[in-house]
Amino acid sequence: MRSPLFCVKLYLVQTVITTSPEEAAEYVRRGGVVAFPTETVYGLGANIFDERALHKIFSAKQRPADNPLIAHIAETGQIAELSDEIIESAKKFIDAFFPGPLTIVVRKTRSVPLIATAGLDTIGIRMAGSALANRFLSACSTPVAAPSANLSGRPSPTTWEAVFEDLGGRIDCILKGGRTEIGIESTVVDCTSRVPRLLRSGSISVEQLRGIVPETEIYSPNKHTSARSPGMRHRHYSPNARVIIIENTAELSDEPNAAFIGVSRPSARFRQQQICLTEEEYARSVFEFFRECDRAEIKIIYCESVSETGIGTALMDRIRRAAE
């Protein structure tokens, strides 16, 4: 079923909105780009072996060319199309966390275009845990390269409406699903050497990774190192408002054009606020809250800091990047 376009602006292409994963997959098979929901955030997908289609992803998102893409698969048998070097640690993570919100970085095959990997000899691979995403990816009949379905630098989209807000008229199709379950991007772990390295935090924590491979390290990038994972370079997750991280909500005072999100209830009054019951709810809500504040032309967003354990590590990583 399709719903009509509802935004008045000049369209570069007509963006079809559908609830059918098979209809959406047809656009990928024809060389198009499609936004689709996963359990983390909405992704923007294209056939990973089609260089023209990959160029469309970068163009639609206005994405820097040195920011690699992640390959999404429908079944583990597709890994062989992307990599012929899966070491033991990668196998253990696949067995433990696929399908789910984990991306493993491995050596790529020659058939994977360098545009997908930002010129690197490695590729990130993920098998989404969302049933709708899996139906779509299965119907595509090929691994699908898919960064988040937003304009680069903007908060990642957790609803199909947020995708349309950024990319309506710029992409072929949006597969309409519900709000995403987790709300922040997948954990990324580099499995190209004996000791795995956590490149990007997500809902699967380093403690969970070490429960499978105890030697797993946390990688500390520098500005001279090539980005082996999305989210390691460039401005990310940022609303138009200024983001300020606050540890003690008692220090806040009433502000007429400010907003607050966190797990504590501040005594100060704000134009918009969201009190989350858990850190998981905070993580699921933060990107859409940023977008709501932009729609309301909020100038400052106060984000309460949380303990950096479990999903709190990933949440604070995203908020700090938004505050840069």
Coordinates of C-alpha atoms in Angstrom, one line a residue:
M1 CA 0.0 0.0 0.0
R2 CA 1.3 3.5 -0.9
S3 CA 0.6 6.7 0.9
P4 CA 0.6 10.0 -0.9
L5 CA 3.4 12.6 -0.8
F6 CA 2.6 15.3 1.7
C7 CA 5.4 17.8 1.6
V8 CA 5.2 20.8 -0.7
K9 CA 8.6 21.4 -2.3
L10 CA 10.5 20.9 -5.5
Y11 CA 11.2 17.1 -5.9
L12 CA 14.3 15.8 -7.7
V13 CA 12.6 12.4 -7.8
Q14 CA 9.2 11.1 -6.7
T15 CA 9.7 9.3 -3.4
V16 CA 7.3 6.4 -3.1
I17 CA 6.2 5.4 0.4
T18 CA 5.2 1.8 0.7
T19 CA 4.5 -0.8 3.4
S20 CA 5.5 -3.7 1.1
P21 CA 9.1 -4.9 1.5
E22 CA 8.9 -6.7 -1.8
E23 CA 7.9 -3.4 -3.6
A24 CA 10.7 -1.6 -1.9
A25 CA 13.2 -4.3 -2.9
E26 CA 12.3 -3.9 -6.5
Y27 CA 13.7 -0.4 -6.5
V28 CA 17.1 -1.8 -5.2
R29 CA 17.1 -4.5 -7.9
R30 CA 16.6 -1.7 -10.5
G31 CA 19.6 0.3 -9.2
G32 CA 17.7 2.7 -6.9
V33 CA 18.0 3.7 -3.2
V34 CA 15.5 2.8 -0.5
A35 CA 15.2 3.8 3.1
F36 CA 14.1 0.9 5.3
P37 CA 13.6 0.4 9.1
T38 CA 16.0 -1.8 11.2
E39 CA 15.9 -2.3 15.0
T40 CA 18.6 0.5 15.4
V41 CA 17.7 3.3 13.0
Y42 CA 16.4 3.7 9.4
G43 CA 19.0 2.8 6.8
L44 CA 19.4 4.0 3.2
G45 CA 20.1 1.0 1.1
A46 CA 21.4 0.2 -2.4
N47 CA 22.9 -2.9 -4.1
I48 CA 26.5 -3.0 -2.7
F49 CA 27.9 -4.2 -6.0
D50 CA 26.3 -1.4 -8.1
E51 CA 28.7 1.6 -8.1
R52 CA 26.1 3.9 -9.7
A53 CA 23.6 3.1 -7.0
L54 CA 26.2 3.7 -4.3
H55 CA 27.0 7.1 -5.7
K56 CA 23.3 7.9 -5.3
I57 CA 23.5 7.1 -1.6
F58 CA 26.4 9.6 -1.2
S59 CA 24.7 12.2 -3.3
A60 CA 21.3 11.9 -1.5
K61 CA 22.9 12.1 2.0
Q62 CA 25.5 14.7 1.0
R63 CA 27.9 12.2 2.6
P64 CA 31.7 12.6 2.7
A65 CA 33.4 10.1 0.4
D66 CA 35.8 9.0 3.2
N67 CA 33.0 7.7 5.4
P68 CA 32.6 3.9 4.7
L69 CA 29.2 2.2 4.4
I70 CA 28.0 -1.0 6.2
A71 CA 26.8 -4.0 4.2
H72 CA 23.5 -5.5 5.4
I73 CA 22.8 -9.2 4.7
A74 CA 19.6 -11.3 5.0
E75 CA 21.4 -14.5 5.8
T76 CA 24.9 -15.5 6.9
G77 CA 25.5 -17.3 3.6
Q78 CA 25.8 -13.9 2.0
I79 CA 29.0 -13.1 4.0
A80 CA 31.0 -15.1 1.5
E81 CA 30.1 -12.6 -1.2
L82 CA 31.6 -9.8 0.8
S83 CA 34.6 -11.5 2.6
D84 CA 36.6 -14.7 2.2
E85 CA 38.6 -14.1 5.4
I86 CA 36.5 -14.6 8.5
I87 CA 38.8 -15.2 11.5
E88 CA 37.7 -17.0 14.7
S89 CA 36.7 -14.0 16.7
A90 CA 34.4 -12.8 13.9
K91 CA 32.8 -16.3 13.7
K92 CA 32.2 -16.2 17.5
F93 CA 30.5 -12.8 17.3
I94 CA 28.4 -13.9 14.3
D95 CA 27.2 -16.9 16.3
A96 CA 26.4 -14.8 19.3
F97 CA 24.9 -11.7 17.9
F98 CA 23.6 -12.2 14.3
P99 CA 20.9 -11.3 13.6
G100 CA 21.2 -8.2 15.8
P101 CA 22.7 -4.7 16.3
L102 CA 26.3 -5.7 15.7
T103 CA 28.5 -4.9 12.7
I104 CA 31.7 -6.8 12.2
V105 CA 34.6 -5.3 10.1
V106 CA 36.4 -7.9 8.0
R107 CA 38.6 -8.0 4.9
K108 CA 36.6 -7.4 1.8
T109 CA 36.5 -9.4 -1.5
R110 CA 37.7 -7.7 -4.7
S111 CA 34.1 -7.6 -5.9
V112 CA 33.1 -5.0 -3.3
P113 CA 33.6 -1.6 -4.8
L114 CA 36.0 0.7 -3.1
I115 CA 33.4 3.5 -3.0
A116 CA 31.5 1.4 -0.4
T117 CA 34.6 1.1 1.9
A118 CA 36.0 4.6 1.5
G119 CA 39.0 3.1 -0.3
L120 CA 39.8 0.6 2.5
D121 CA 40.3 -3.1 2.1
T122 CA 37.8 -3.8 4.8
I123 CA 34.0 -3.9 5.0
G124 CA 31.5 -3.7 7.8
I125 CA 28.8 -6.5 7.8
R126 CA 25.6 -6.6 9.7
M127 CA 22.5 -8.8 9.8
A128 CA 19.6 -6.8 11.1
G129 CA 17.4 -8.2 13.8
S130 CA 14.2 -6.5 12.5
A131 CA 11.7 -8.9 10.8
L132 CA 10.7 -6.2 8.3
A133 CA 14.3 -5.4 7.5
N134 CA 15.0 -9.1 6.9
R135 CA 12.0 -9.5 4.6
F136 CA 13.2 -6.5 2.6
L137 CA 16.8 -7.6 2.5
S138 CA 15.8 -11.1 1.5
A139 CA 13.7 -9.7 -1.4
C140 CA 16.7 -7.6 -2.6
S141 CA 18.6 -10.9 -3.3
T142 CA 21.9 -9.1 -2.7
P143 CA 23.8 -7.6 0.2
V144 CA 22.7 -4.0 0.6
A145 CA 25.0 -1.1 1.6
A146 CA 23.1 1.1 4.0
P147 CA 24.2 4.1 6.2
S148 CA 21.6 5.9 8.2
A149 CA 18.8 7.4 6.1
N150 CA 19.4 11.1 7.0
L151 CA 21.3 14.1 5.6
S152 CA 24.9 13.8 6.8
G153 CA 25.4 15.4 10.2
R154 CA 21.7 15.4 11.1
P155 CA 20.3 13.2 13.9
S156 CA 19.8 9.7 12.7
P157 CA 16.1 8.9 11.8
T158 CA 14.1 6.6 14.0
T159 CA 10.8 7.1 12.1
W160 CA 9.9 7.1 8.5
E161 CA 8.6 10.6 8.8
A162 CA 12.1 11.7 9.8
V163 CA 13.5 10.0 6.7
F164 CA 11.1 11.9 4.5
E165 CA 11.9 15.1 6.3
D166 CA 15.5 14.8 5.2
L167 CA 15.4 12.8 2.0
G168 CA 11.9 13.2 0.5
G169 CA 12.4 14.0 -3.2
R170 CA 16.0 12.7 -3.0
I171 CA 15.5 8.9 -2.9
D172 CA 13.4 6.4 -4.8
C173 CA 11.4 4.8 -2.0
I174 CA 10.8 4.6 1.8
L175 CA 9.7 1.3 3.3
K176 CA 7.3 2.5 6.0
G177 CA 7.7 0.8 9.3
G178 CA 7.2 1.8 12.9
R179 CA 9.5 3.7 15.2
T180 CA 12.8 1.8 15.6
E181 CA 13.3 -0.3 18.8
I182 CA 16.8 0.7 19.9
G183 CA 17.2 4.2 18.4
I184 CA 21.0 4.4 18.0
E185 CA 23.3 2.8 15.5
S186 CA 24.8 -0.7 15.7
T187 CA 27.9 -1.6 17.7
V188 CA 30.9 -1.9 15.3
V189 CA 33.9 -4.2 16.1
D190 CA 37.0 -4.7 14.0
C191 CA 37.7 -8.4 13.4
T192 CA 40.6 -8.0 11.0
S193 CA 43.3 -9.0 13.5
R194 CA 43.8 -11.4 16.4
V195 CA 42.5 -9.0 19.0
P196 CA 39.1 -7.5 18.2
R197 CA 38.7 -3.7 18.6
L198 CA 35.5 -1.9 19.4
L199 CA 35.2 1.0 16.9
R200 CA 31.8 2.3 17.7
S201 CA 29.7 1.7 20.8
G202 CA 26.0 0.6 20.5
S203 CA 23.4 -1.4 22.4
I204 CA 25.8 -4.4 22.4
S205 CA 28.3 -3.3 25.0
V206 CA 32.0 -3.9 25.3
E207 CA 31.2 -6.1 28.3
Q208 CA 29.0 -8.3 26.2
L209 CA 31.6 -8.5 23.5
R210 CA 34.2 -9.5 26.1
G211 CA 31.8 -12.2 27.3
I212 CA 32.3 -13.8 23.9
V213 CA 35.9 -12.8 23.1
P214 CA 37.6 -11.7 26.4
E215 CA 40.5 -10.0 24.6
T216 CA 38.3 -7.4 22.9
E217 CA 39.9 -3.9 23.2
I218 CA 38.4 -0.4 22.9
Y219 CA 40.0 1.4 19.9
S220 CA 41.1 5.0 20.3
P221 CA 41.2 6.7 16.8
N222 CA 43.3 9.7 15.9
K223 CA 42.9 12.3 13.1
H224 CA 45.6 10.6 11.0
T225 CA 43.9 7.2 11.0
S226 CA 41.5 6.2 8.2
A227 CA 38.0 5.7 9.5
R228 CA 37.3 2.0 9.5
S229 CA 33.7 2.5 10.7
P230 CA 30.9 5.1 10.2
G231 CA 30.7 7.6 13.1
M232 CA 34.4 7.8 13.7
R233 CA 34.9 11.1 11.8
H234 CA 32.9 14.2 10.8
R235 CA 30.1 16.0 12.6
H236 CA 27.3 13.6 13.5
Y237 CA 23.9 13.5 15.1
S238 CA 23.5 17.2 15.4
P239 CA 20.3 19.2 15.7
N240 CA 20.2 22.9 14.8
A241 CA 20.0 23.7 18.5
R242 CA 23.1 24.0 20.7
V243 CA 23.5 20.8 22.7
I244 CA 24.7 21.1 26.3
I245 CA 25.5 18.1 28.5
I246 CA 24.5 18.6 32.1
E247 CA 25.4 16.4 35.1
N248 CA 23.4 18.1 37.9
T249 CA 19.8 19.1 36.9
A250 CA 19.6 21.2 40.1
E251 CA 21.9 23.7 38.4
L252 CA 19.3 24.4 35.6
S253 CA 17.0 27.4 35.6
D254 CA 13.9 28.3 33.7
E255 CA 14.6 29.1 30.0
P256 CA 11.9 30.1 27.6
N257 CA 13.5 28.7 24.4
A258 CA 15.3 25.7 25.7
A259 CA 14.6 22.0 26.1
F260 CA 15.6 19.1 28.4
I261 CA 15.9 15.4 28.0
G262 CA 17.2 12.9 30.6
V263 CA 16.2 10.4 33.3
S264 CA 15.7 12.9 36.1
R265 CA 12.9 15.5 36.5
P266 CA 14.4 19.0 36.7
S267 CA 12.8 21.6 38.9
A268 CA 13.4 24.2 36.1
R269 CA 10.7 24.6 33.4
F270 CA 11.4 24.3 29.7
R271 CA 9.5 24.8 26.5
Q272 CA 10.0 21.1 25.7
Q273 CA 11.2 18.3 27.9
Q274 CA 11.2 14.5 27.9
I275 CA 11.8 12.5 31.1
C276 CA 12.9 8.9 30.3
L277 CA 12.3 6.1 32.7
T278 CA 15.4 4.1 31.7
E279 CA 18.6 4.7 29.8
E280 CA 17.3 2.4 27.1
E281 CA 14.3 4.7 26.6
Y282 CA 16.6 7.7 26.6
A283 CA 18.7 6.2 23.8
R284 CA 15.5 5.3 21.9
S285 CA 14.2 8.8 22.2
V286 CA 17.1 11.2 21.9
F287 CA 17.4 11.5 18.1
E288 CA 13.7 12.1 17.6
F289 CA 13.7 14.6 20.5
F290 CA 16.5 16.5 18.7
R291 CA 14.3 16.7 15.6
E292 CA 11.2 17.7 17.6
C293 CA 13.3 20.6 19.1
D294 CA 14.4 21.7 15.6
R295 CA 10.7 21.7 14.4
A296 CA 9.9 23.9 17.4
E297 CA 12.9 26.2 16.7
I298 CA 14.4 25.5 20.2
K299 CA 17.8 27.2 20.6
I300 CA 19.4 25.1 23.4
I301 CA 18.9 21.4 24.4
Y302 CA 20.1 20.3 27.8
C303 CA 21.0 16.5 27.8
E304 CA 21.5 14.9 31.2
S305 CA 24.6 12.7 31.3
V306 CA 24.3 9.0 32.4
S307 CA 26.7 6.4 33.6
E308 CA 28.9 5.1 30.8
T309 CA 28.1 1.4 31.2
G310 CA 25.9 -0.7 28.9
I311 CA 23.9 1.3 26.5
G312 CA 24.9 4.5 28.4
T313 CA 28.3 4.4 26.8
A314 CA 26.7 4.6 23.3
L315 CA 24.2 7.2 24.4
M316 CA 26.9 9.5 25.8
D317 CA 29.0 9.0 22.7
R318 CA 26.2 10.2 20.5
I319 CA 25.3 13.2 22.7
R320 CA 29.0 14.3 22.9
R321 CA 29.2 14.2 19.2
A322 CA 26.0 16.2 18.9
A323 CA 27.5 18.7 21.3
E324 CA 30.7 19.2 19.3

